[in-house]
Coordinates of C-alpha atoms in Angstrom, one line a residue:
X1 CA 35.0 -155.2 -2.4
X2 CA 38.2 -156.3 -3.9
X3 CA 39.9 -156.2 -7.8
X4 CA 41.9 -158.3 -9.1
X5 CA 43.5 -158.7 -12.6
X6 CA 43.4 -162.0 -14.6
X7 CA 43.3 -163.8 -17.8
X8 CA 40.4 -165.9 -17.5
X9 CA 38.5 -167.7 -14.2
X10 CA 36.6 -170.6 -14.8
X11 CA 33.9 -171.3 -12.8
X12 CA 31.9 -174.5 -12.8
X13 CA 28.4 -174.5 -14.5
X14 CA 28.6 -170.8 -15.4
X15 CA 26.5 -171.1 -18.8
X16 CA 25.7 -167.2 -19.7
X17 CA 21.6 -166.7 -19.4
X18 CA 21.0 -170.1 -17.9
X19 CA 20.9 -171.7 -14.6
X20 CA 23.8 -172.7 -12.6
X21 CA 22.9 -174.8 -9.2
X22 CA 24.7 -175.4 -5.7
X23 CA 24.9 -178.8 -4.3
X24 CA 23.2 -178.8 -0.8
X25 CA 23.1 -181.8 1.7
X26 CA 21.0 -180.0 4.0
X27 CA 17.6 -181.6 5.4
X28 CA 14.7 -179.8 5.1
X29 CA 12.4 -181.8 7.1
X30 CA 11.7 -185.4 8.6
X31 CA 8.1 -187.3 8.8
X32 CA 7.1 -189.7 10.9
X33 CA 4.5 -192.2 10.7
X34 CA 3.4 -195.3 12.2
X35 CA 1.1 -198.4 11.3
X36 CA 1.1 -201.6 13.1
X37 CA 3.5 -199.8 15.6
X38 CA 6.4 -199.2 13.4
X39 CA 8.3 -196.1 12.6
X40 CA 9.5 -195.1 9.9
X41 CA 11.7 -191.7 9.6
X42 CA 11.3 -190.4 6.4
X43 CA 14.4 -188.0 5.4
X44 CA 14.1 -185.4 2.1
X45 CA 17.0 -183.4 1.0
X46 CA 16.2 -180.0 -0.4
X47 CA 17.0 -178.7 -3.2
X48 CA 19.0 -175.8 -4.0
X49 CA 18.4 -173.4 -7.3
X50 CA 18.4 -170.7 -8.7
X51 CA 16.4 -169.2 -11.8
X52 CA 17.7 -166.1 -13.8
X53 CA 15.2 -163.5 -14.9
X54 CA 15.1 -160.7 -17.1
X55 CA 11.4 -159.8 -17.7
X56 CA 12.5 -156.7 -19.9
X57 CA 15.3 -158.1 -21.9
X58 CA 14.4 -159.5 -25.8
X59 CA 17.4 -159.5 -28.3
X60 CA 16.0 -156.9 -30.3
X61 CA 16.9 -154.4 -27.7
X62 CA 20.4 -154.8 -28.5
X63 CA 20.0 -153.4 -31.9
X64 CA 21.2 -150.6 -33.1
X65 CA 22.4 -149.0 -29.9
X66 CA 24.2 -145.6 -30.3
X67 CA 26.6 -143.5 -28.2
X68 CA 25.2 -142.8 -25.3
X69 CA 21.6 -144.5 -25.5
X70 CA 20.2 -146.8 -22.7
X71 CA 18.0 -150.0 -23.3
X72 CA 16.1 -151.7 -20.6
X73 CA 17.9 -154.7 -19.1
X74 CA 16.4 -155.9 -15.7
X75 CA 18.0 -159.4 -14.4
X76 CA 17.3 -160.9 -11.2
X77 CA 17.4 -164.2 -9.7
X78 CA 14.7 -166.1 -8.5
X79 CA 14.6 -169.1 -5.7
X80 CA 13.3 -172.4 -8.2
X81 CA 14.6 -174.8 -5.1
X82 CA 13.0 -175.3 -1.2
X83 CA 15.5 -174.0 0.8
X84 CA 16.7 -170.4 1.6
X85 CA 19.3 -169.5 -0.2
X86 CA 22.3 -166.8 -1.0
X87 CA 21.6 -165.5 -4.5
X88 CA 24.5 -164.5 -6.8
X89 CA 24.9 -163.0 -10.4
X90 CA 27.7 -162.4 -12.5
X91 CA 28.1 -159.7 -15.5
X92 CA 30.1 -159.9 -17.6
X93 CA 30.6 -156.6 -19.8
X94 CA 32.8 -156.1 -23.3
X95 CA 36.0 -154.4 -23.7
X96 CA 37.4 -152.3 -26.5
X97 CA 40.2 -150.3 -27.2
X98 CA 38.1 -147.0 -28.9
X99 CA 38.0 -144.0 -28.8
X100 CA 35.8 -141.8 -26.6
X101 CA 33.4 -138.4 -27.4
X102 CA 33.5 -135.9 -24.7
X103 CA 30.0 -135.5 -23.9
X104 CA 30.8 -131.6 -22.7
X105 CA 33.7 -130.4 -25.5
X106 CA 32.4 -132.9 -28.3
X107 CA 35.6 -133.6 -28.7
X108 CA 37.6 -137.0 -29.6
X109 CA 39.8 -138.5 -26.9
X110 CA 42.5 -140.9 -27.2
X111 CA 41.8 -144.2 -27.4
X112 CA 41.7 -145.9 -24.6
X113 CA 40.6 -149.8 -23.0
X114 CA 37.4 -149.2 -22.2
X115 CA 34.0 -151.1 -21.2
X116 CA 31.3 -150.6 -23.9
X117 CA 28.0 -150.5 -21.0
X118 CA 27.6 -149.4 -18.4
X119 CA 24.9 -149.8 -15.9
X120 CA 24.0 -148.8 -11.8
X121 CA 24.0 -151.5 -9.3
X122 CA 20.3 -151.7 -6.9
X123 CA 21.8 -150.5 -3.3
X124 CA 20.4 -154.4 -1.9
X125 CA 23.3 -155.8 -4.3
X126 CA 26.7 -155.8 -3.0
X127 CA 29.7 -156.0 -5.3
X128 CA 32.2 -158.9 -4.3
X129 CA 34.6 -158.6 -7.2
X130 CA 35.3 -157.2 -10.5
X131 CA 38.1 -159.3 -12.8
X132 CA 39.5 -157.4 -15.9
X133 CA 40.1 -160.5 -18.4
X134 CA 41.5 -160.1 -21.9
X135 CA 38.0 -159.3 -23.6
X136 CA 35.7 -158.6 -20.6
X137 CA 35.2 -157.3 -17.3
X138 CA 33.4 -159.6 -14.9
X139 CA 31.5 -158.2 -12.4
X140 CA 30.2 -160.7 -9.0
X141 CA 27.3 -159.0 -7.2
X142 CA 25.8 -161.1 -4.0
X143 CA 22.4 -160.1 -2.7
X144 CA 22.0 -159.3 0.6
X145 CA 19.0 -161.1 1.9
X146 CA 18.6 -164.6 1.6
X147 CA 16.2 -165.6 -0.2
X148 CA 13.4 -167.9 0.8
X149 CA 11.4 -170.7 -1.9
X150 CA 9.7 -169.5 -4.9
X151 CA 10.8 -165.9 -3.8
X152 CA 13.1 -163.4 -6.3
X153 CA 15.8 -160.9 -5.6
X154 CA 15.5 -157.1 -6.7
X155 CA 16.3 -156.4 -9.9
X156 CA 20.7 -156.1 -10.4
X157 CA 20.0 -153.0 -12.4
X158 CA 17.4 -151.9 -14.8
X159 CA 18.8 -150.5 -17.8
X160 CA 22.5 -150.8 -19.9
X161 CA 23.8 -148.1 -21.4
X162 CA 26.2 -147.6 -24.6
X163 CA 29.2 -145.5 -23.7
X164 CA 29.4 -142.1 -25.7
X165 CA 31.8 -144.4 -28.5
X166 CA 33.1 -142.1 -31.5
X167 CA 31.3 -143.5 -34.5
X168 CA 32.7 -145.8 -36.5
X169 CA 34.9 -146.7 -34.3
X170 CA 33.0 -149.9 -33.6
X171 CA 32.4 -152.3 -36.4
X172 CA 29.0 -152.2 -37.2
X173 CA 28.6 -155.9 -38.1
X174 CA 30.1 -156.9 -34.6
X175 CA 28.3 -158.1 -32.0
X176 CA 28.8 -157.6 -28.4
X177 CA 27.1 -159.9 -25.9
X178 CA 26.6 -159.0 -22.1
X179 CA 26.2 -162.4 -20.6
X180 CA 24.4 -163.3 -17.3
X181 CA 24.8 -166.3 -15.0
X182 CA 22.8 -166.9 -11.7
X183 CA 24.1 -168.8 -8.8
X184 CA 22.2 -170.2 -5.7
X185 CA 24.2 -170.9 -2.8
X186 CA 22.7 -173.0 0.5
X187 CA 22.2 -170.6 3.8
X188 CA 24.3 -173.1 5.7
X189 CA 27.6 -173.2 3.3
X190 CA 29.2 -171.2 6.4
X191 CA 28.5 -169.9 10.2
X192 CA 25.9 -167.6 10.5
X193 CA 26.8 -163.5 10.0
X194 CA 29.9 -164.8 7.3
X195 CA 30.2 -162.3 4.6
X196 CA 28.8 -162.4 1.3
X197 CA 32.5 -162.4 -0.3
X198 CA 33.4 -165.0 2.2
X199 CA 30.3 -166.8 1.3
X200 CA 31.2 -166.6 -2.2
X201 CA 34.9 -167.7 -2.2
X202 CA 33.9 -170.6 0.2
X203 CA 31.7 -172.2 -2.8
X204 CA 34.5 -171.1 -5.2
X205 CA 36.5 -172.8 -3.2
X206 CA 34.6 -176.2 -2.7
X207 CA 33.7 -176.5 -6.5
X208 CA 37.7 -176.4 -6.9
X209 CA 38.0 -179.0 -4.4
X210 CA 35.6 -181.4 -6.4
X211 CA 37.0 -180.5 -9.6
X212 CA 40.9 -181.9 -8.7

């Protein structure tokens, strides 16, 4: 795992609660055929995609959250394309400065930056990176199996929960998202046994490529 600090990362196709795809220009299989003795070789690319889920999540469970409370929150990431792939999701949680209760003394501390959820990663998920930005902090989690066609990831976590905020110091009428973004990468983006944070910066790193 490694942190860095920045103002903002763009990353392409990264549309919170939607899909974001890989190129891939892998083959997934050839046919062959014959009539009047000639062959023809047939060649199909596959396709590589990735589907978020989040079977427990409606917008209503945002609602009315107090200090301290938890709300289910289940995503995952499911294989929509045909070939294996390296599944990815991204979190991205809100930042205050507020102040705290302290859940022992019940007593107000200073205020302070601070993330507003707060949520425990599934042990199959490995964290890559975690970017403070000037409202947020992102969180990258690759999974650790790849996954084959039609096939879905654990869940990254199953519930959110509110930090124990002093009340009132959050405007009522505001309204904090937590957006999601899956990300299916090809098996054969680089050699077999390469990291999942190598993985990850490789497609970060062709996607920059394409975009200058």
């Amino acid at each position: 795992m490694f942190i860095r600090k920045k103002k903002a990362r763009t990353i392409l196709w990264a549309i919170t609660g939607t899909l974001v795809f890989a190129s891939s220009a892998a083959i997934t299989s050839a046919y062959f055929t014959s009539t009047d003795q000639t062959v023809r070789n047939i060649l199909t690319p596959g396709t590589v995609r990735g589907e978020l889920t989040e079977t427990d999540w409606e917008e209503k469970n945002g609602e009315h959250l107090l200090p301290g409370e938890s709300r289910k929150k289940n995503p995952a990431v499911r294989n929509a394309g045909t070939l294996a792939s390296w599944m990815f999701l991204e979190v991205e949680i809100p930042v205050k400065t507020i102040s705290l209760v302290d859940l022992k003394t019940r007593r107000k501390q200073p205020e302070t930056r601070t993330e507003l959820f707060t949520f425990e990663a599934n042990k199959n998920w490995e964290l890559l990176e975690r970017t403070e930005e000037e409202n947020s902090v992102r969180y990258v989690y690759g999974y650790r199996e790849l996954i084959a066609p039609q096939q879905e990831t654990e869940k990254l976590f199953e519930t959110i929960t509110a930090v124990s905020y002093l009340e009132g110091s959050l405007d009522a009428q505001e309204v904090f998202r937590i957006p999601v973004t899956a990300q299916a990468i090809q098996k054969n983006i680089a050699p077999e046994g390469t990291g999942l944070k190598e993985i990850y910066q490789i497609y970060l790193e062709q996607q920059e490529a394409e975009r200058s």
